[in-house]
Short mmCIF file of C-alpha atoms in Angstrom, two decimals:
data_model
loop_
_atom_site.label_atom_id
_atom_site.label_comp_id
_atom_site.label_asym_id
_atom_site.label_seq_id
_atom_site.Cartn_x
_atom_site.Cartn_y
_atom_site.Cartn_z
CA MET A 1 -27.25 -4.11 -31.99
CA ALA A 2 -30.81 -5.33 -31.29
CA ASP A 3 -30.14 -8.67 -33.03
CA ALA A 4 -26.81 -9.21 -31.29
CA LYS A 5 -26.26 -11.99 -28.77
CA LYS A 6 -26.94 -10.95 -25.20
CA MET A 7 -24.84 -11.30 -22.08
CA LEU A 8 -26.18 -11.43 -18.55
CA LEU A 9 -24.86 -8.60 -16.38
CA LYS A 10 -25.97 -8.50 -12.76
CA ILE A 11 -25.66 -4.91 -11.61
CA LEU A 12 -25.74 -3.87 -7.98
CA ARG A 13 -28.50 -1.27 -7.86
CA TYR A 14 -29.09 1.07 -4.95
CA ASP A 15 -31.36 4.08 -4.71
CA PRO A 16 -31.07 5.42 -1.18
CA GLU A 17 -34.51 7.07 -1.47
CA HIS A 18 -36.28 3.76 -2.12
CA ASP A 19 -33.97 0.82 -1.31
CA SER A 20 -33.08 -0.32 2.18
CA ALA A 21 -29.95 -2.08 0.87
CA PRO A 22 -28.10 -2.56 -2.42
CA HIS A 23 -29.37 -5.52 -4.48
CA PHE A 24 -28.38 -7.23 -7.74
CA VAL A 25 -30.62 -6.76 -10.79
CA PRO A 26 -30.00 -8.94 -13.89
CA TYR A 27 -29.89 -7.34 -17.34
CA GLY A 28 -29.30 -8.74 -20.83
CA VAL A 29 -26.77 -6.67 -22.77
CA PRO A 30 -26.14 -7.10 -26.51
CA TRP A 31 -22.44 -7.43 -27.21
CA ASP A 32 -19.73 -8.25 -29.68
CA ASP A 33 -15.96 -8.48 -29.39
CA GLN A 34 -15.59 -4.71 -29.14
CA THR A 35 -18.17 -4.06 -26.43
CA SER A 36 -16.70 -2.74 -23.20
CA PHE A 37 -18.50 -2.83 -19.87
CA LEU A 38 -18.92 0.93 -20.18
CA ASP A 39 -20.63 0.42 -23.55
CA GLY A 40 -22.89 -2.15 -21.86
CA LEU A 41 -23.78 0.21 -19.02
CA GLN A 42 -24.46 3.03 -21.49
CA TYR A 43 -26.70 0.71 -23.53
CA LEU A 44 -28.69 -0.09 -20.40
CA LYS A 45 -29.03 3.58 -19.46
CA ASP A 46 -30.12 4.54 -22.98
CA ASN A 47 -32.51 1.64 -23.58
CA VAL A 48 -33.51 -0.24 -20.44
CA CYS A 49 -33.10 1.67 -17.18
CA PRO A 50 -32.55 5.45 -17.61
CA ASP A 51 -32.15 5.82 -13.87
CA LEU A 52 -28.97 3.69 -13.78
CA SER A 53 -26.17 5.82 -12.30
CA PHE A 54 -22.50 5.44 -13.07
CA ARG A 55 -19.55 7.75 -13.72
CA SER A 56 -17.69 7.99 -17.00
CA SER A 57 -16.08 10.52 -19.26
CA CYS A 58 -13.24 9.79 -21.67
CA ARG A 59 -13.99 6.13 -22.62
CA MET A 60 -10.25 5.57 -23.14
CA ALA A 61 -8.71 4.84 -19.71
CA ILE A 62 -7.42 8.35 -19.18
CA CYS A 63 -9.95 10.11 -16.96
CA GLY A 64 -10.22 7.39 -14.30
CA SER A 65 -13.95 7.95 -13.74
CA CYS A 66 -15.47 4.59 -14.56
CA GLY A 67 -13.94 2.32 -11.90
CA VAL A 68 -16.25 -0.52 -10.83
CA MET A 69 -15.91 -3.99 -9.38
CA ILE A 70 -16.32 -6.65 -12.08
CA ASN A 71 -16.73 -10.08 -10.54
CA GLY A 72 -15.19 -8.67 -7.37
CA VAL A 73 -12.09 -7.23 -9.08
CA PRO A 74 -11.53 -3.46 -9.41
CA LYS A 75 -11.52 -2.55 -13.12
CA LEU A 76 -12.06 0.42 -15.41
CA ALA A 77 -15.35 -0.28 -17.19
CA CYS A 78 -14.07 1.33 -20.39
CA LYS A 79 -10.93 -0.82 -20.49
CA THR A 80 -12.62 -4.14 -19.72
CA PHE A 81 -14.43 -6.05 -22.44
CA LEU A 82 -17.47 -8.30 -22.22
CA ARG A 83 -15.77 -10.86 -24.48
CA HIS A 84 -13.55 -11.85 -21.53
CA TYR A 85 -16.61 -12.81 -19.46
CA PRO A 86 -18.52 -15.34 -21.59
CA ASP A 87 -20.53 -16.51 -18.57
CA GLY A 88 -21.68 -13.01 -17.67
CA ALA A 89 -20.47 -10.87 -14.80
CA ASN A 90 -21.46 -9.08 -11.63
CA VAL A 91 -20.91 -5.32 -11.69
CA GLU A 92 -20.68 -3.51 -8.37
CA PRO A 93 -19.52 -0.10 -7.15
CA LEU A 94 -15.88 0.21 -6.07
CA ALA A 95 -15.23 -1.60 -2.80
CA ASN A 96 -14.16 0.21 0.39
CA PHE A 97 -15.99 3.45 -0.55
CA PRO A 98 -19.46 4.50 0.62
CA VAL A 99 -22.05 4.02 -2.15
CA GLU A 100 -24.04 7.09 -3.15
CA ARG A 101 -26.25 5.45 -5.74
CA ASP A 102 -25.94 2.39 -8.01
CA LEU A 103 -22.32 2.35 -9.24
CA VAL A 104 -21.46 5.83 -7.98
CA VAL A 105 -19.30 5.96 -4.86
CA ASP A 106 -18.32 8.81 -2.55
CA LEU A 107 -14.63 9.53 -3.24
CA THR A 108 -14.36 12.33 -0.66
CA HIS A 109 -11.76 10.50 1.46
CA PHE A 110 -9.55 9.83 -1.55
CA LEU A 111 -9.78 13.40 -2.82
CA GLU A 112 -9.01 14.86 0.62
CA TYR A 113 -5.97 12.63 0.97
CA ILE A 114 -4.67 13.70 -2.43
CA GLN A 115 -5.05 17.31 -1.32
CA ALA A 116 -3.27 16.59 1.99
CA LEU A 117 -0.27 15.01 0.24
CA LYS A 118 0.26 18.16 -1.90
CA PRO A 119 0.96 16.55 -5.28
CA TYR A 120 2.43 19.62 -6.93
CA VAL A 121 5.83 21.31 -7.09
CA ILE A 122 6.58 23.21 -3.88
CA GLY A 123 9.33 25.69 -3.09
CA ASN A 124 10.64 26.23 -6.62
CA SER A 125 11.29 29.94 -7.08
CA ARG A 126 12.04 29.80 -10.80
CA GLN A 127 10.22 32.35 -12.94
CA PRO A 128 9.15 32.00 -16.59
CA LYS A 129 12.01 34.29 -17.59
CA ASP A 130 14.43 31.70 -16.20
CA GLY A 131 13.42 29.34 -19.00
CA PRO A 132 12.50 25.66 -18.74
CA ASN A 133 13.49 23.76 -15.63
CA MET A 134 15.58 21.08 -17.31
CA GLN A 135 15.85 17.53 -16.03
CA THR A 136 18.12 14.71 -17.12
CA PRO A 137 16.44 11.51 -18.36
CA GLU A 138 17.71 9.84 -15.18
CA GLU A 139 16.05 12.47 -12.96
CA MET A 140 12.80 12.03 -14.83
CA SER A 141 12.94 8.24 -14.72
CA ARG A 142 12.92 8.34 -10.89
CA TYR A 143 9.31 9.51 -10.79
CA HIS A 144 7.91 9.02 -14.30
CA GLN A 145 6.15 5.73 -13.59
CA PHE A 146 4.38 7.22 -10.54
CA ALA A 147 3.28 10.23 -12.62
CA LEU A 148 1.06 7.98 -14.76
CA CYS A 149 -1.63 7.76 -12.03
CA ILE A 150 -5.10 8.78 -13.27
CA ASN A 151 -6.70 8.94 -9.79
CA CYS A 152 -9.20 6.21 -10.62
CA GLY A 153 -9.29 4.81 -7.09
CA LEU A 154 -8.99 1.15 -8.12
CA CYS A 155 -6.02 0.77 -5.76
CA TYR A 156 -8.22 1.91 -2.86
CA ALA A 157 -10.86 -0.64 -3.76
CA ALA A 158 -8.09 -3.28 -3.79
CA CYS A 159 -6.41 -2.19 -0.55
CA PRO A 160 -7.46 -4.28 2.47
CA GLN A 161 -5.81 -1.78 4.82
CA PHE A 162 -7.95 1.10 3.48
CA GLY A 163 -10.94 -1.21 3.91
CA LEU A 164 -10.00 -1.78 7.55
CA ASN A 165 -9.09 1.83 8.27
CA PRO A 166 -10.57 4.53 6.00
CA ALA A 167 -8.33 7.07 7.73
CA PHE A 168 -5.31 5.46 6.00
CA TYR A 169 -4.10 7.81 3.27
CA GLY A 170 -3.95 4.84 0.93
CA PRO A 171 -1.87 3.85 -2.10
CA GLY A 172 -2.98 6.45 -4.66
CA ALA A 173 -2.50 9.63 -2.62
CA ILE A 174 0.81 8.50 -1.09
CA THR A 175 2.12 7.51 -4.53
CA LEU A 176 1.24 10.97 -5.86
CA GLY A 177 3.00 12.64 -2.93
CA HIS A 178 6.02 10.39 -3.43
CA ARG A 179 6.07 11.23 -7.15
CA TYR A 180 6.75 14.88 -6.24
CA ASN A 181 9.21 13.95 -3.49
CA LEU A 182 11.26 12.26 -6.22
CA ASP A 183 11.05 15.22 -8.60
CA SER A 184 14.30 17.21 -8.81
CA ARG A 185 12.31 20.43 -9.35
CA ASP A 186 10.46 20.04 -6.05
CA HIS A 187 11.54 21.13 -2.56
CA GLY A 188 8.46 20.10 -0.59
CA GLN A 189 9.51 16.72 0.75
CA ALA A 190 9.76 17.83 4.39
CA ASP A 191 6.24 19.27 4.14
CA ARG A 192 4.80 16.03 2.71
CA MET A 193 6.69 13.75 5.07
CA ARG A 194 4.64 15.07 7.99
CA ASN A 195 1.60 13.38 6.49
CA ILE A 196 3.41 10.40 4.98
CA ASN A 197 5.08 9.60 8.32
CA SER A 198 1.94 10.17 10.39
CA GLU A 199 -0.04 7.39 12.06
CA ASN A 200 -2.39 7.19 9.08
CA GLY A 201 0.39 7.60 6.55
CA VAL A 202 2.52 5.09 4.72
CA TRP A 203 2.94 2.83 7.77
CA GLY A 204 -0.59 1.53 7.40
CA CYS A 205 0.59 -0.38 4.31
CA THR A 206 1.54 -4.03 4.83
CA LEU A 207 2.69 -4.64 1.24
CA VAL A 208 -0.20 -6.83 0.18
CA GLY A 209 0.57 -5.65 -3.35
CA TYR A 210 -2.94 -6.02 -4.79
CA CYS A 211 -3.00 -2.27 -5.54
CA SER A 212 -0.22 -2.75 -8.10
CA GLU A 213 -1.97 -5.76 -9.58
CA VAL A 214 -5.21 -3.88 -10.32
CA CYS A 215 -3.65 -0.55 -11.37
CA PRO A 216 -4.79 0.04 -14.98
CA LYS A 217 -1.79 2.27 -15.74
CA HIS A 218 0.91 0.02 -14.21
CA VAL A 219 1.92 2.72 -11.75
CA ASP A 220 2.94 0.10 -9.14
CA PRO A 221 1.81 2.03 -6.05
CA ALA A 222 3.08 -0.77 -3.80
CA ALA A 223 6.63 0.00 -4.96
CA ALA A 224 6.09 3.72 -4.32
CA LEU A 225 4.93 2.98 -0.78
CA GLN A 226 7.94 0.77 -0.08
CA GLN A 227 10.25 3.53 -1.30
CA CYS A 228 8.27 5.90 0.90
CA LYS A 229 8.85 3.68 3.92
CA VAL A 230 12.61 3.82 3.41
CA ALA A 231 12.43 7.62 3.05
CA GLY A 232 10.11 7.73 6.09
CA ALA A 233 12.49 5.68 8.23
CA LEU A 234 15.39 7.97 7.28
CA ASP A 235 13.21 11.00 8.00
CA PHE A 236 12.33 9.50 11.39
CA ALA A 237 16.00 8.92 12.21
CA SER A 238 17.00 12.43 11.15
CA SER A 239 14.12 13.93 13.14
CA VAL A 240 15.26 12.08 16.27
CA LEU A 241 18.76 13.49 15.83
CA HIS A 242 17.30 16.94 15.07
CA CYS A 243 15.01 16.79 18.12
CA LYS A 244 17.95 16.25 20.42
CA LYS A 245 19.36 19.53 19.18
CA ASN A 246 16.15 21.52 18.97
CA LYS A 247 13.10 20.20 20.80
CA GLU A 248 10.77 23.01 19.78
CA ALA A 249 11.18 22.34 16.07
CA CYS A 250 10.34 18.68 16.54
CA HIS A 251 6.85 17.41 15.81
CA VAL A 252 7.23 14.06 17.58
CA ASP A 253 4.42 14.00 20.14
CA MET B 1 -8.92 15.19 6.60
CA HIS B 2 -6.41 14.53 9.35
CA ASP B 3 -5.98 17.79 11.25
CA ASP B 4 -4.06 16.30 14.15
CA ILE B 5 -0.93 14.88 12.58
CA LYS B 6 0.97 12.65 14.96
CA ARG B 7 4.23 11.09 13.89
CA SER B 8 4.10 7.30 13.83
CA ASN B 9 6.65 5.31 15.80
CA GLU B 10 6.32 2.51 13.26
CA PRO B 11 9.68 3.22 11.50
CA ILE B 12 11.53 1.73 14.49
CA PHE B 13 9.56 -1.52 14.35
CA TRP B 14 9.51 -1.60 10.55
CA ALA B 15 13.31 -1.26 10.47
CA LEU B 16 13.68 -4.13 12.96
CA PHE B 17 11.09 -6.13 10.99
CA GLY B 18 12.97 -5.56 7.73
CA ALA B 19 16.35 -6.34 9.25
CA GLY B 20 15.00 -9.49 10.94
CA GLY B 21 13.25 -10.68 7.80
CA THR B 22 16.33 -10.22 5.66
CA PHE B 23 18.71 -11.66 8.25
CA GLY B 24 16.39 -14.62 8.82
CA ALA B 25 15.91 -15.33 5.11
CA VAL B 26 19.67 -15.27 4.48
CA CYS B 27 20.97 -16.99 7.62
CA ALA B 28 18.17 -19.20 8.97
CA PRO B 29 18.45 -22.00 6.37
CA ALA B 30 22.23 -22.20 6.80
CA LEU B 31 22.04 -22.12 10.61
CA ILE B 32 19.27 -24.74 10.78
CA LEU B 33 21.17 -26.98 8.40
CA SER B 34 24.53 -26.60 10.11
CA LEU B 35 23.47 -26.49 13.77
CA LEU B 36 20.42 -28.75 13.85
CA ILE B 37 20.95 -31.28 11.05
CA LEU B 38 24.60 -31.53 10.01
CA TYR B 39 26.28 -30.83 13.37
CA PRO B 40 27.35 -34.46 13.98
CA TYR B 41 28.79 -34.69 10.49
CA LEU B 42 30.69 -31.41 10.14
CA GLY B 43 33.30 -31.89 12.87
CA GLU B 44 36.96 -32.41 12.14
CA GLY B 45 37.41 -35.80 13.71
CA ALA B 46 36.41 -35.53 17.36
CA GLU B 47 36.85 -31.74 17.30
CA PRO B 48 34.21 -29.26 16.15
CA GLY B 49 34.85 -27.71 12.71
CA VAL B 50 35.94 -24.17 11.95
CA PHE B 51 32.36 -22.85 11.73
CA TYR B 52 31.53 -24.08 15.20
CA ARG B 53 34.78 -22.68 16.57
CA PHE B 54 33.75 -19.32 15.01
CA LEU B 55 30.37 -19.46 16.76
CA ASP B 56 32.18 -19.80 20.06
CA THR B 57 34.03 -16.50 19.60
CA PHE B 58 32.68 -13.12 20.74
CA ILE B 59 31.63 -12.22 17.18
CA GLY B 60 30.02 -15.66 16.70
CA ARG B 61 28.02 -15.40 19.91
CA LEU B 62 26.95 -11.85 19.01
CA PHE B 63 25.92 -13.11 15.58
CA LEU B 64 23.71 -15.81 17.12
CA ALA B 65 22.15 -13.39 19.64
CA VAL B 66 21.43 -10.79 16.95
CA PHE B 67 19.99 -13.50 14.71
CA VAL B 68 17.57 -14.69 17.42
CA ALA B 69 16.64 -11.15 18.46
CA LEU B 70 16.02 -9.74 14.99
CA THR B 71 13.97 -12.70 13.81
CA ALA B 72 11.88 -12.37 17.00
CA TRP B 73 11.25 -8.66 16.28
CA SER B 74 10.37 -9.55 12.70
CA GLY B 75 7.97 -12.35 13.60
CA LEU B 76 6.22 -10.47 16.39
CA HIS B 77 5.85 -7.33 14.27
CA ARG B 78 4.26 -9.51 11.58
CA LEU B 79 1.95 -10.95 14.25
CA VAL B 80 0.79 -7.45 15.26
CA HIS B 81 -0.16 -6.66 11.66
CA THR B 82 -1.69 -10.06 10.97
CA LEU B 83 -3.96 -9.76 14.00
CA HIS B 84 -4.88 -6.22 12.86
CA ASP B 85 -5.81 -7.73 9.47
CA LEU B 86 -7.96 -10.28 11.32
CA LYS B 87 -9.68 -7.36 13.07
CA VAL B 88 -8.16 -8.05 16.46
CA HIS B 89 -7.87 -4.46 17.63
CA TRP B 90 -6.65 -4.97 21.19
CA SER B 91 -4.93 -1.73 22.15
CA LYS B 92 -2.28 -3.47 24.27
CA LEU B 93 -1.32 -5.93 21.51
CA PRO B 94 1.72 -3.94 20.26
CA LEU B 95 2.91 -3.52 23.83
CA VAL B 96 2.65 -7.27 24.47
CA CYS B 97 4.28 -8.32 21.19
CA TYR B 98 7.09 -5.77 21.21
CA GLY B 99 7.58 -6.42 24.93
CA ALA B 100 7.99 -10.12 24.14
CA ALA B 101 10.49 -9.27 21.41
CA LEU B 102 12.46 -7.13 23.85
CA LEU B 103 12.45 -9.97 26.39
CA ILE B 104 13.68 -12.43 23.74
CA THR B 105 16.43 -9.95 22.83
CA VAL B 106 17.61 -9.77 26.44
CA LEU B 107 17.43 -13.56 26.85
CA ALA B 108 19.32 -14.10 23.57
CA LEU B 109 22.12 -11.76 24.64
CA TYR B 110 22.20 -13.37 28.08
CA GLY B 111 22.18 -16.88 26.61
CA ALA B 112 24.88 -16.08 24.09
CA PHE B 113 27.32 -14.57 26.57
CA ALA B 114 26.42 -16.22 29.88
CA CYS B 115 26.91 -19.76 28.57
CA PRO B 116 30.41 -21.08 29.09
#
């Protein structure tokens, strides 16, 4: 690869122990038509700057670890190829998240929101002896698209509302919660709706739609959030009716 | 993590926003064309045509009032969010905008049914 042509990558470097602010550093990276940005970053770490920090694991767009901003657009480094950037590119950490070091961001918010939205089957008392919990193809098709999320966080880097208000649960976590709300095996919708219908829940979304544009798995989180709003509005209406009957059980403040 | 979960009152305004946006998109072009541009040409001789006679009925007047009110709710809700996007975080902004929408609703109902 030493004789290969080189591409200029400007990488936003930041070492909190030495740098007062993140700054771009230019690097020449040898490449051919099959070189991904992750390959380029790994080349730099192996040969040029061993202290370069970035996350990666599977190298095949499944683990969702290697999200970065490439020329200002959230991308998976393993799924994006240098051949599409003949003039070079700027590589930065994911937008809207605090930077820990170089291309590594602090995903704590995102992970806490996923936990809060309880993306797992709730309230299903079936036991293994009951056999498989069958679903019709139609029941599965309601949520299947939303189940393809790999938790890469690109939608958060694309979401201007999460950028304005980091307390917003954001597209990824709400989509995961909604995926289980749509699952016929699940009975936890009422539990999740408390968070989804809260002030930092789905109503922070203004349907910009950029989350769906950047999603590497075509999950279409913007569609999930719109469906969530309809479910949220119905939940609101039913809670108002329920509150009239039983004020103590109501969680409207 | 959000420990203090407070239910949002946004569904009310989102529902009005959605209804106003849909109603406006469907009806506004036809109403603008028929009431503001083609009015002189759509009469039956010296008499107003059937559409204008419909607008003068109770249902027609209610239709016009609801049209004005819902599009006002839709536009002012959009304004609240647009200003939020522009980092205008004035705490009384929703009160002012939704108050204005409520006022427009009252005026639209008054205008539709108080006019002879």
